[in-house]
XYZ file of C-alpha atoms in Angstrom:
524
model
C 109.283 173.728 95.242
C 106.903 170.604 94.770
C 104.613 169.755 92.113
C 101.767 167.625 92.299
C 100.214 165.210 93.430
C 102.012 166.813 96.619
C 100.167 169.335 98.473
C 102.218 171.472 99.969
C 102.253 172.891 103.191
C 103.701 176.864 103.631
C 105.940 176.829 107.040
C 105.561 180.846 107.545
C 108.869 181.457 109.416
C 108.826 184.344 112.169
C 112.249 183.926 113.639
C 111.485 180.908 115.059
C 114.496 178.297 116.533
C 111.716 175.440 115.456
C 110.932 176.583 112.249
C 112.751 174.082 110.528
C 111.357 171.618 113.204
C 107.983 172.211 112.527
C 108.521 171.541 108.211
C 110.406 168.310 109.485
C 106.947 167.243 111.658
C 105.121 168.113 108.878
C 106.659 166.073 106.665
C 106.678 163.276 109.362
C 102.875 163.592 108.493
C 103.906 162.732 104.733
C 102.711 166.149 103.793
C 105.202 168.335 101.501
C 106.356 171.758 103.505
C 108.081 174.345 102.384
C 109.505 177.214 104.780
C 108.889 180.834 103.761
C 110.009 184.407 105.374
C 107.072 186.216 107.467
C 107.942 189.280 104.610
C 106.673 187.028 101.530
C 103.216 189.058 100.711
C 100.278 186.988 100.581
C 100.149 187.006 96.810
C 103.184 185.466 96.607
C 102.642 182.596 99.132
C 99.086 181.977 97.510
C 100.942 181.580 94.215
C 102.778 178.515 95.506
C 99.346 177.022 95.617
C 99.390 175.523 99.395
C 96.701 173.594 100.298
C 97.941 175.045 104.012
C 99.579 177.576 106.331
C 101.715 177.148 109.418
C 102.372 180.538 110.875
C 105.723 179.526 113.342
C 106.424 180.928 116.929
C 108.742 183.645 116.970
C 111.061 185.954 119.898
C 108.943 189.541 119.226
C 105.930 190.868 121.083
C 102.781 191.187 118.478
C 103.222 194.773 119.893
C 106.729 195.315 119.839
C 107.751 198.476 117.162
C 108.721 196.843 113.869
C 107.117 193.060 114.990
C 106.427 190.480 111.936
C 102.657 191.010 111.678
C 100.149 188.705 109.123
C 98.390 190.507 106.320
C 94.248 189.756 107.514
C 94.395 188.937 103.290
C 95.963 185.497 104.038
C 92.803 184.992 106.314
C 90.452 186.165 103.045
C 91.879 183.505 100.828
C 90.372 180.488 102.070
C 93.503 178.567 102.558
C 93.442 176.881 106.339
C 96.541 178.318 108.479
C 97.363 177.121 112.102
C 99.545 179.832 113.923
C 101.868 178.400 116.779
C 102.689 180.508 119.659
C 103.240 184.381 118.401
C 102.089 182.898 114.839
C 98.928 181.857 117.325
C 99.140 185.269 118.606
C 99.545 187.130 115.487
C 96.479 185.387 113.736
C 94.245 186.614 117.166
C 95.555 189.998 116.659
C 95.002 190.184 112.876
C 91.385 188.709 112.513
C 90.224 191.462 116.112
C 90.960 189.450 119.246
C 93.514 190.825 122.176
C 96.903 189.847 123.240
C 97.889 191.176 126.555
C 101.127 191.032 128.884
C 99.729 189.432 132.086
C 102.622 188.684 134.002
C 102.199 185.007 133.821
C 104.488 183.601 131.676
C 105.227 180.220 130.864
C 108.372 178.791 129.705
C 108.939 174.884 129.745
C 106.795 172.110 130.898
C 103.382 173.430 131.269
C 99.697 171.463 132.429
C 97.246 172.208 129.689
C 93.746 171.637 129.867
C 91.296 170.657 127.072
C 88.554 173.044 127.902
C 86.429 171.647 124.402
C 86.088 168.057 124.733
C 84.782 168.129 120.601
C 87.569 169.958 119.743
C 89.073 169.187 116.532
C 92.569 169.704 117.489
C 92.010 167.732 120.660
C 90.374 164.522 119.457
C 90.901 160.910 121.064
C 93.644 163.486 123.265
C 93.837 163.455 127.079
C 91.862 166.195 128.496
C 95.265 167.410 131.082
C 98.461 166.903 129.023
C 101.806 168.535 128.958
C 103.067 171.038 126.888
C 105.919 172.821 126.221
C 105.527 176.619 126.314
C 107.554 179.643 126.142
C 105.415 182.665 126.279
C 105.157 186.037 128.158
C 102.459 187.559 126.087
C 99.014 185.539 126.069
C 95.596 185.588 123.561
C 93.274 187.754 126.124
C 90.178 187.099 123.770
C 89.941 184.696 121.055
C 88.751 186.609 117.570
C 84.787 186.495 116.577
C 83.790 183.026 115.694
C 86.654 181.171 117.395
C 86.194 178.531 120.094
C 88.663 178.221 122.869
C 89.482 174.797 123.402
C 92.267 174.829 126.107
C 93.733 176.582 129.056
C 96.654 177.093 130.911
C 97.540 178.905 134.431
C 99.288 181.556 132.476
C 97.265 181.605 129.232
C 93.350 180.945 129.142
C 92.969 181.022 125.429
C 95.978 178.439 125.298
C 93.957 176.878 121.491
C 91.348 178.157 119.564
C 90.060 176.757 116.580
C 87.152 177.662 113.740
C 86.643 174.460 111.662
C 84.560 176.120 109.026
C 86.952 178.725 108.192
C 89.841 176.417 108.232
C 91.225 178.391 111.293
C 93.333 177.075 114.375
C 95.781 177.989 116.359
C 97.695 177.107 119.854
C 99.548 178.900 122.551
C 102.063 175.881 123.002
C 105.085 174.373 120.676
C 103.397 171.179 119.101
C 106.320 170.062 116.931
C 109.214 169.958 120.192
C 109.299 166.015 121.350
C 108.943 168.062 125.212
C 104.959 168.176 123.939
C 103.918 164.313 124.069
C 100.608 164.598 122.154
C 102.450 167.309 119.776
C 102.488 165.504 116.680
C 99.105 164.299 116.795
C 97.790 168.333 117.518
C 99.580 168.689 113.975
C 98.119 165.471 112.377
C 94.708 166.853 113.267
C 95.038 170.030 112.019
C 96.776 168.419 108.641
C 94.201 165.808 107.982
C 91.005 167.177 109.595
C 90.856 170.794 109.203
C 93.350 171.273 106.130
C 92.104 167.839 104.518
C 95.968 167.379 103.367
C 96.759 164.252 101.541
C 99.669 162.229 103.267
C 101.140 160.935 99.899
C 104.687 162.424 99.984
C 106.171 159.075 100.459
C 109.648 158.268 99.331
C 108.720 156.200 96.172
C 106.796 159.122 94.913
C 109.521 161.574 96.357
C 112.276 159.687 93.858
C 109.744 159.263 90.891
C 109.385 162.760 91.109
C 112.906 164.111 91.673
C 114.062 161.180 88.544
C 111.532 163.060 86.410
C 112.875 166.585 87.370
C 115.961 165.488 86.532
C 115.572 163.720 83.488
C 113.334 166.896 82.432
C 116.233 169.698 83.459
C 119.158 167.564 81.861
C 117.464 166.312 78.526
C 119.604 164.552 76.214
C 123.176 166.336 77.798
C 125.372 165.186 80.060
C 126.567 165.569 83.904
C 129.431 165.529 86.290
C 129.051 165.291 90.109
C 131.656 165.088 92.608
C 131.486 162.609 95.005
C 132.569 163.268 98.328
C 131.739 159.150 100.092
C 129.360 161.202 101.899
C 125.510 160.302 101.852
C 124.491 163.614 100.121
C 126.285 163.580 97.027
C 126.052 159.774 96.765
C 122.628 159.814 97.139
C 122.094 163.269 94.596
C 124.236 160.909 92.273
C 122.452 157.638 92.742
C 118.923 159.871 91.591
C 120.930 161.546 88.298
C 122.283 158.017 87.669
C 118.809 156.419 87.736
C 117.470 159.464 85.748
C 119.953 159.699 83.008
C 122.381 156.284 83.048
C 125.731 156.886 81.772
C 125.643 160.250 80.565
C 126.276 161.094 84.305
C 130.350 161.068 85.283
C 130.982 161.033 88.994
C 134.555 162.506 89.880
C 136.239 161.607 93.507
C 138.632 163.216 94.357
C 140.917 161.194 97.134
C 142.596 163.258 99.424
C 143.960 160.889 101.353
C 142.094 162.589 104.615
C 138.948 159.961 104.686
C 138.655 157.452 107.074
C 139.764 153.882 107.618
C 137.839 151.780 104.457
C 135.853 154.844 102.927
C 138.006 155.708 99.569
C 137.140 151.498 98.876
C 133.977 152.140 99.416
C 133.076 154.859 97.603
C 135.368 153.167 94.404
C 133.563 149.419 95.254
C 130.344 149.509 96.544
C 129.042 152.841 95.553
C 129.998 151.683 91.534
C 128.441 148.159 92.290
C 125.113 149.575 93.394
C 124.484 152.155 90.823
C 126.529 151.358 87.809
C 127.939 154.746 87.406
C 130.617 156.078 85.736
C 133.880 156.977 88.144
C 136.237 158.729 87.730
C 138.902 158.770 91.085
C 141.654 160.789 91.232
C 143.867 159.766 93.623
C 145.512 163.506 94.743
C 146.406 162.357 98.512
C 150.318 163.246 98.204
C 149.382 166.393 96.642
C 147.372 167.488 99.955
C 149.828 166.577 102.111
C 152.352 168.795 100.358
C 150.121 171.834 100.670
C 149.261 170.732 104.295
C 153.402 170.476 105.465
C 154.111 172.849 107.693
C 150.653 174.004 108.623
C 148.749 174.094 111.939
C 146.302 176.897 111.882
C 142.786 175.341 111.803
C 141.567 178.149 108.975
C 144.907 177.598 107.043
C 144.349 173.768 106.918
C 140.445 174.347 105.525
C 141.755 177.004 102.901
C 144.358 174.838 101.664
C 142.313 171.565 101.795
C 139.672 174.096 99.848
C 142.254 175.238 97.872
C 143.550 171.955 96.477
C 140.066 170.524 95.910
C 139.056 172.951 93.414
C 142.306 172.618 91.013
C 142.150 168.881 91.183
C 138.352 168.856 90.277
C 138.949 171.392 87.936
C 141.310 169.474 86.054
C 139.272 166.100 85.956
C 136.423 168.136 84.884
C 138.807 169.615 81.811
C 139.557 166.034 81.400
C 135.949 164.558 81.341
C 134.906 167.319 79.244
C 137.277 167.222 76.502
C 136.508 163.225 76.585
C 132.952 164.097 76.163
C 133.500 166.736 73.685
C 135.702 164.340 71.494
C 132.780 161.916 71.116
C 130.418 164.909 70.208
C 128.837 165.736 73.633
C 128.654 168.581 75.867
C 129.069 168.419 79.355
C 126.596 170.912 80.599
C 125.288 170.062 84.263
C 126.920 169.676 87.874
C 125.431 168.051 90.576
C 125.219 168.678 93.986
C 124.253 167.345 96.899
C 122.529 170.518 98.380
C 120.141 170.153 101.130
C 116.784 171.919 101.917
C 118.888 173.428 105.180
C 121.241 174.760 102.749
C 118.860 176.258 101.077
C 116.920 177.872 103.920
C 120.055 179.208 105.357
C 121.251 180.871 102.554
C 117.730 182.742 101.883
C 117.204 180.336 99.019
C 119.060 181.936 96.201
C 120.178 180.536 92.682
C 123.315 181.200 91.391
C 126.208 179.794 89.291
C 127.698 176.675 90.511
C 129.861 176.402 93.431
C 130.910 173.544 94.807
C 129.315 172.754 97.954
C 129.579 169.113 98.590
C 133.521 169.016 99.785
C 134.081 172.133 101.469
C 131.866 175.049 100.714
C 134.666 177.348 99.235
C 135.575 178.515 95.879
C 133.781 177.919 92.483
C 134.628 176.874 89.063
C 136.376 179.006 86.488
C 134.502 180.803 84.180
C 135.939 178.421 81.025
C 134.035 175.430 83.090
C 130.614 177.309 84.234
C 127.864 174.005 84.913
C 124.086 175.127 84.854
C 123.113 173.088 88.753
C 121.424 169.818 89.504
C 120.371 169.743 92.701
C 117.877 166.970 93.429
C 117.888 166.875 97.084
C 117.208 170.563 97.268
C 113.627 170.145 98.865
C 114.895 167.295 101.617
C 116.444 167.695 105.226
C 119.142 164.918 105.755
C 116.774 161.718 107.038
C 114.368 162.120 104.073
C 117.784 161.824 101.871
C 119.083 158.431 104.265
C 115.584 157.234 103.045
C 115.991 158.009 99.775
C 119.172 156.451 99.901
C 117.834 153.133 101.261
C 114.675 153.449 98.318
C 117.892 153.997 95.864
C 119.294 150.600 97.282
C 122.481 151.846 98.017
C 124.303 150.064 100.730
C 123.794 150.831 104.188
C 127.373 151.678 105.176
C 127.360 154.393 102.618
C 123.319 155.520 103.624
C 123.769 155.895 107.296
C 127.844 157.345 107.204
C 128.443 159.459 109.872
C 128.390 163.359 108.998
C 131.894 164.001 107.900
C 133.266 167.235 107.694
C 134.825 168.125 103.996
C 138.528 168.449 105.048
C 138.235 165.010 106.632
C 140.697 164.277 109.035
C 142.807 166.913 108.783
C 140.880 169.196 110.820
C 140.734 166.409 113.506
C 144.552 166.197 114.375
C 145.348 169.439 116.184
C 148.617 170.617 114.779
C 150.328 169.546 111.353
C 149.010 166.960 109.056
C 151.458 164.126 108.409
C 151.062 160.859 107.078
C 152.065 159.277 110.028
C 149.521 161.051 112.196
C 146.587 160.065 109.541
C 147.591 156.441 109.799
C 147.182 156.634 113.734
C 143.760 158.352 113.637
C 142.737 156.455 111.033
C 143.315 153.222 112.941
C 141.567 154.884 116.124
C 138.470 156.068 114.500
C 137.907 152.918 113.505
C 137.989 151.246 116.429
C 135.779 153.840 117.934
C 133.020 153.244 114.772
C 133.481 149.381 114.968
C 132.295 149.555 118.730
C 129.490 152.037 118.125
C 128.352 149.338 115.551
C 128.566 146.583 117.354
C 126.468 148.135 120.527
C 124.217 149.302 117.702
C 124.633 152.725 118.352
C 125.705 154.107 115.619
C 122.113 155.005 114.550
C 121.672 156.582 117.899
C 124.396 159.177 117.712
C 124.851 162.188 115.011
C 128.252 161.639 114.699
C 131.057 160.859 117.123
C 134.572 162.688 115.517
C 138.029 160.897 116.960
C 140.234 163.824 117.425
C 143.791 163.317 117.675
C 145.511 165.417 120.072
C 149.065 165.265 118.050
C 150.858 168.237 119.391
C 150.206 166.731 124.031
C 151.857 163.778 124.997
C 151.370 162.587 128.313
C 152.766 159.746 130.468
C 151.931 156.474 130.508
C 152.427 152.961 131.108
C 152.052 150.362 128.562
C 153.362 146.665 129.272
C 156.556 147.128 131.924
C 157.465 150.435 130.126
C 156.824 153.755 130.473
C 155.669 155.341 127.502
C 154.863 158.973 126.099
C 152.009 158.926 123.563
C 149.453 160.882 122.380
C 145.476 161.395 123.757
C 142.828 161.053 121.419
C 139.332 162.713 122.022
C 135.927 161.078 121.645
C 133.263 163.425 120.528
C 129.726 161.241 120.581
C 126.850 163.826 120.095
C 123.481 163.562 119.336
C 121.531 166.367 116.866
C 119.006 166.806 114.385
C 120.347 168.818 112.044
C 124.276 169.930 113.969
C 122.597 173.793 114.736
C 122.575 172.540 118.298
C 123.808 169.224 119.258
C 123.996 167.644 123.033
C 127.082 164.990 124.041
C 125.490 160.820 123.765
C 126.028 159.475 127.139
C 127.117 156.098 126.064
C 127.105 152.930 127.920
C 130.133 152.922 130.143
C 131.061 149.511 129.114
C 131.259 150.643 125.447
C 133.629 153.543 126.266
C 135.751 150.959 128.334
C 136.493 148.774 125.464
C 137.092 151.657 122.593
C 139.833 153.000 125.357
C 141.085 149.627 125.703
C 141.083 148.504 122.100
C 142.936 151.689 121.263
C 145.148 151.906 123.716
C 146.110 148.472 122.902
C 146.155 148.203 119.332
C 146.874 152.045 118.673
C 150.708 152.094 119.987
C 151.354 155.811 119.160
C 147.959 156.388 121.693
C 148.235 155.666 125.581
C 145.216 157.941 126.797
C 141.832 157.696 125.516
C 139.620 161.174 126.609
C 135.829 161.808 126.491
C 134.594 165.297 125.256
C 131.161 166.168 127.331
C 130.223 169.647 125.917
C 127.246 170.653 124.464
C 126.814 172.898 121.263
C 126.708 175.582 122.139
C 128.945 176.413 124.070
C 131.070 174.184 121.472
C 131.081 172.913 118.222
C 130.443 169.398 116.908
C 134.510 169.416 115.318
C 137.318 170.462 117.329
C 139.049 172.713 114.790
């Protein structure tokens, strides 16, 4: 997915929750990685030309029926591979040593012992560390020509490593921040048994997606549609600086973004790059198809709904303008991200547009070949790409916003009147979290206005009967599983009071503590 001077790293994925982790903490090594299924043959993985293997932890036994096992070929081809956990336990298996059930599992925090104080892996590393395993089956021998290098109570080949073959492995989950000395394990095996390169920085990252651009696009022209969200300004800001004006940006304004962001997107975003905008300012038309509804999937369908015939009209429109001054309009950008890509299985396909809502395509009149030049990044890389872009920070570290915008935060119908009151409470909320400097520190923290409860309360000398808004601070890396930020009390106090003061519809300010799972990051 990389070309040179990258190497590339293959992430062999075995059903592993951390897969995806343990690409990011490569890459955190400034190492390209790439994740792959455990069925890719060997061939196919050599083809790709890696100048290493990461064989990821899965949930099977090695000796369950039907188990992911490794092809002892991958071993034959000289390429150095590091197995974590069953990847650790698969390579033992494959090259002849023995994985047993002993009864001693390990889940969690774990003592590990450095049992090799030359170890490779282990180097300048305390010899008793923590480590976080989760493990019933263990390595009973290490294969011919493999040194154990650490221990555990429950595991005593817990790491093995062969230097001259290129070989390692370890019981334990090195990329999880619950290991300490994790990310130095990986930095060893990277640098010192692999011999990777750690040039994937992000001025060669945009030199080379500019070029791959400028190389897929040629001498036609483009049309992306912005969102105000970081991924398709920043998948813009690259096809701008790749091709100029021969790129058209379309935003569409539904009238459901937040306090300041529509400005934004038609001031600063334009200021920084230069690019050609095209706005489209559709908000009355949403809240006619929104009247009357208050069904969470019926909102998202008709937000959906109404995004795809306004874009397909101002893509009709910048088309035929392009078309009258002897150009074709061939390419559509999008914002996709490399956890798009891995949770789809990685397929290609006609465009669809992805960076509003995820539903619907184009019409076969208005079919765009695909630019998609964050398609190899996970969201920080593309902040950082951002920032190397020079685009301005409020638009480089936005909040995740969900496509619909606010209308699937107000629980029950969508009305003008309700947007203006959530609008005017979110930002409250984000002027706080900015102010503490915290807004770095969370994932996102939704307002959600509750506009079908009213409760009782007092405001002044009068009693009043207002609505409750919802806070929703969480903290993630990528919103599979998020956790609820437990912010400073004293911050909380003055978004309640500030709202409930300046917010008059609002007289009760709420604070949402679940976790994902059980919940979701949105309400709706």
């Amino acid at each position: 997915m990389t070309a040179e001077p990258f190497d590339t790293v293959l992430v062999v994925d075995f059903g592993a929750q951390y897969a995806q982790l343990i690409a990011r903490r490569v890459r955190e090594c400034r190492v390209f990685s790439e994740i792959v299924p455990s069925t890719m043959p060997v061939a196919e993985m050599l083809a790709k030309r890696p100048k290493a293997i990461i064989l990821s932890g899965g949930p099977s036994s090695v000796y369950a029926d039907g188990a992911p096992q490794v092809d002892v070929a991958l071993f034959d081809a000289g390429v150095p591979t590091f197995g974590i956990c069953y990847g650790f336990q698969a390579m033992a298996l494959a090259l002849g040593g023995e994985v047993r059930r002993t009864g001693l599992s390990e889940f969690g925090h774990t003592p590990l012992r450095v049992t090799q104080p030359r170890s490779v892996l282990f180097t300048g590393l305390p010899d008793a560390q923590s480590v976080w395993m989760s493990h019933g089956d263990s390595v009973w021998s290490a294969p011919t020509g493999f040194v154990v290098t650490a221990e555990s109570d429950g595991a005593h080949v817990a790491a093995f490593e062969d230097v001259s073959r290129g070989l390692a492995g370890v019981q334990f989950h090195p990329e999880v921040v619950h290991t300490p000395h994790g990310q130095k394990v990986l930095e060893h095996f990277l640098y010192d048994v692999a011999g990777c390169r750690p040039t994937w920085t992000m001025v060669n990252i945009v030199e080379e997606q500019v070029e791959r651009v400028r190389a897929q696009i040629g001498g036609k022209r483009a049309i992306c549609g912005l969102s105000g969200g970081v991924d398709s300004a920043v998948a813009a800001a690259v096809v701008q600086r790749a091709i100029g004006d021969r790129l058209t940006c379309v935003f569409v304004d539904h009238g459901l973004l937040r306090k300041g962001e529509a400005e934004q997107v038609e001031r600063d975003f334009v200021a920084s790059t230069g690019v050609q905008l095209k706005v489209v300012d559709a908000s009355q038309r949403f809240l006619d198809a929104l009247a009357g509804l208050t069904d969470p999937e019926d909102k998202r369908k008709a937000i959906g709904r109404e995004f795809i015939r306004v874009f397909e009209q101002a893509a009709r429109e910048v088309v035929a303008e392009s078309e009258a001054h002897g150009e074709s309009v061939e390419f559509l950008v999008q914002g996709t991200l490399y956890p798009d890509v891995v949770e789809s299985g990685g397929g290609e396909g006609a465009a669809n547009i992805k960076s509003h809502h995820n539903v619907g395509g184009l019409p076969d009149d208005l079919q765009f070949s695909l630019v998609e030049p964050l398609r190899t990044l996970f969201k920080d890389e593309v902040r950082r790409v951002g920032e190397e872009l020079g685009l301005p920070p409020e638009i480089v570290w936005r909040q995740p916003f969900p496509g619909p915008g606010l209308g699937i935060r107000i629980i029950g119908e969508v009305t003008a009147e309700r947007l203006a009151v959530l609008r005017e409470a979110d930002a409250i909320a984000r002027e706080e979290l900015s102010a503490a400097g915290l807004d770095r520190e969370i994932w996102q923290c939704p307002v959600v206005l509750l506009a079908d409860v009213r409760s009782v309360g007092v405001q002044g000398d009068g009693r009043t009967y207002g609505h409750p808004v919802v806070l929703r601070p969480v903290s993630s890396e990528d919103a599979m599983t998020a956790d609820w930020t437990r912010l400073p009390y004293d911050v909380l106090a003055r978004i309640s009071t500030r709202i409930t003061n300046e917010v008059r519809a609002i007289n009760r300010v709420t604070l949402d503590v679940t976790s994902k799972p059980p919940g979701t990051i949105e309400w709706e």
